[in-house]
Amino acid sequence: MADDMVKEQIYTIPLREVRKVPAWKRASRAVKEVRGFLVRHMKTEAEQVKLDKTINECLWEKGCEKPPLSIRVRA
């Protein structure tokens, strides 16, 4: 019965390390960082993590060179 329960949490994902990547790769790298963070903290596989369209829009909002430094995600 405990396996049927879905746990839902709000995570603040730091994306400061993305600033060390070349400017034209930053937003796409941020998407990979968000997915990797959720895989680590939700203890699941990468194929099971689906990012919503709003997360993608938030990461790409200022273009590929200036993603946000952190993002809050409900997972």
Coordinates of C-alpha atoms in Angstrom, one line a residue:
M1 CA 0.0 0.0 0.0
A2 CA 2.9 2.4 0.7
D3 CA 4.1 1.9 -2.9
D4 CA 0.8 3.3 -4.2
M5 CA 1.3 6.6 -2.3
V6 CA 2.9 9.3 -4.4
K7 CA 5.2 11.6 -2.5
E8 CA 5.2 15.2 -3.6
Q9 CA 7.7 17.8 -2.5
I10 CA 8.9 21.2 -3.5
Y11 CA 12.6 21.4 -4.4
T12 CA 14.7 24.5 -4.9
I13 CA 17.2 23.4 -7.5
P14 CA 20.5 25.4 -7.6
L15 CA 21.7 26.1 -11.1
R16 CA 24.8 28.2 -10.4
E17 CA 27.2 25.5 -11.8
V18 CA 25.5 26.0 -15.2
R19 CA 27.3 29.4 -15.4
K20 CA 30.6 27.5 -15.9
V21 CA 29.4 26.1 -19.2
P22 CA 29.9 28.0 -22.4
A23 CA 27.1 30.6 -22.9
W24 CA 25.4 28.9 -25.8
K25 CA 25.0 25.6 -23.9
R26 CA 23.7 27.0 -20.6
A27 CA 19.9 26.5 -21.0
S28 CA 20.1 23.0 -22.4
R29 CA 22.6 22.1 -19.6
A30 CA 20.2 23.6 -17.0
V31 CA 17.5 21.2 -18.3
K32 CA 19.9 18.3 -17.8
E33 CA 20.8 19.5 -14.3
V34 CA 17.2 19.7 -13.3
R35 CA 16.5 16.2 -14.5
G36 CA 19.7 14.9 -12.8
F37 CA 18.7 16.6 -9.5
L38 CA 15.3 15.0 -9.6
V39 CA 16.7 11.6 -10.4
R40 CA 19.0 11.9 -7.4
H41 CA 16.5 13.2 -4.9
M42 CA 13.4 11.2 -6.0
K43 CA 15.4 8.0 -6.3
T44 CA 14.1 7.1 -9.7
E45 CA 15.4 6.5 -13.2
A46 CA 16.0 9.3 -15.8
E47 CA 13.4 7.8 -18.2
Q48 CA 10.7 8.3 -15.6
V49 CA 11.3 12.0 -15.0
K50 CA 9.1 14.1 -17.2
L51 CA 9.6 17.9 -17.2
D52 CA 6.6 20.0 -17.6
K53 CA 6.4 22.6 -20.4
T54 CA 6.4 25.5 -17.8
I55 CA 9.7 24.3 -16.4
N56 CA 11.2 24.4 -19.8
E57 CA 9.8 27.8 -20.5
C58 CA 11.1 29.2 -17.3
L59 CA 14.6 27.9 -18.1
W60 CA 14.6 29.3 -21.6
E61 CA 12.8 32.6 -20.7
K62 CA 15.8 34.9 -21.0
G63 CA 17.4 32.9 -23.9
C64 CA 19.9 30.2 -24.0
E65 CA 22.7 32.3 -22.4
K66 CA 21.0 33.4 -19.2
P67 CA 19.1 30.7 -17.4
P68 CA 18.0 31.4 -13.8
L69 CA 20.4 30.8 -10.9
S70 CA 17.9 28.5 -9.2
I71 CA 14.4 27.2 -9.8
R72 CA 11.6 25.9 -7.5
V73 CA 10.0 22.7 -8.7
R74 CA 7.1 20.6 -7.4
A75 CA 7.8 17.0 -7.9

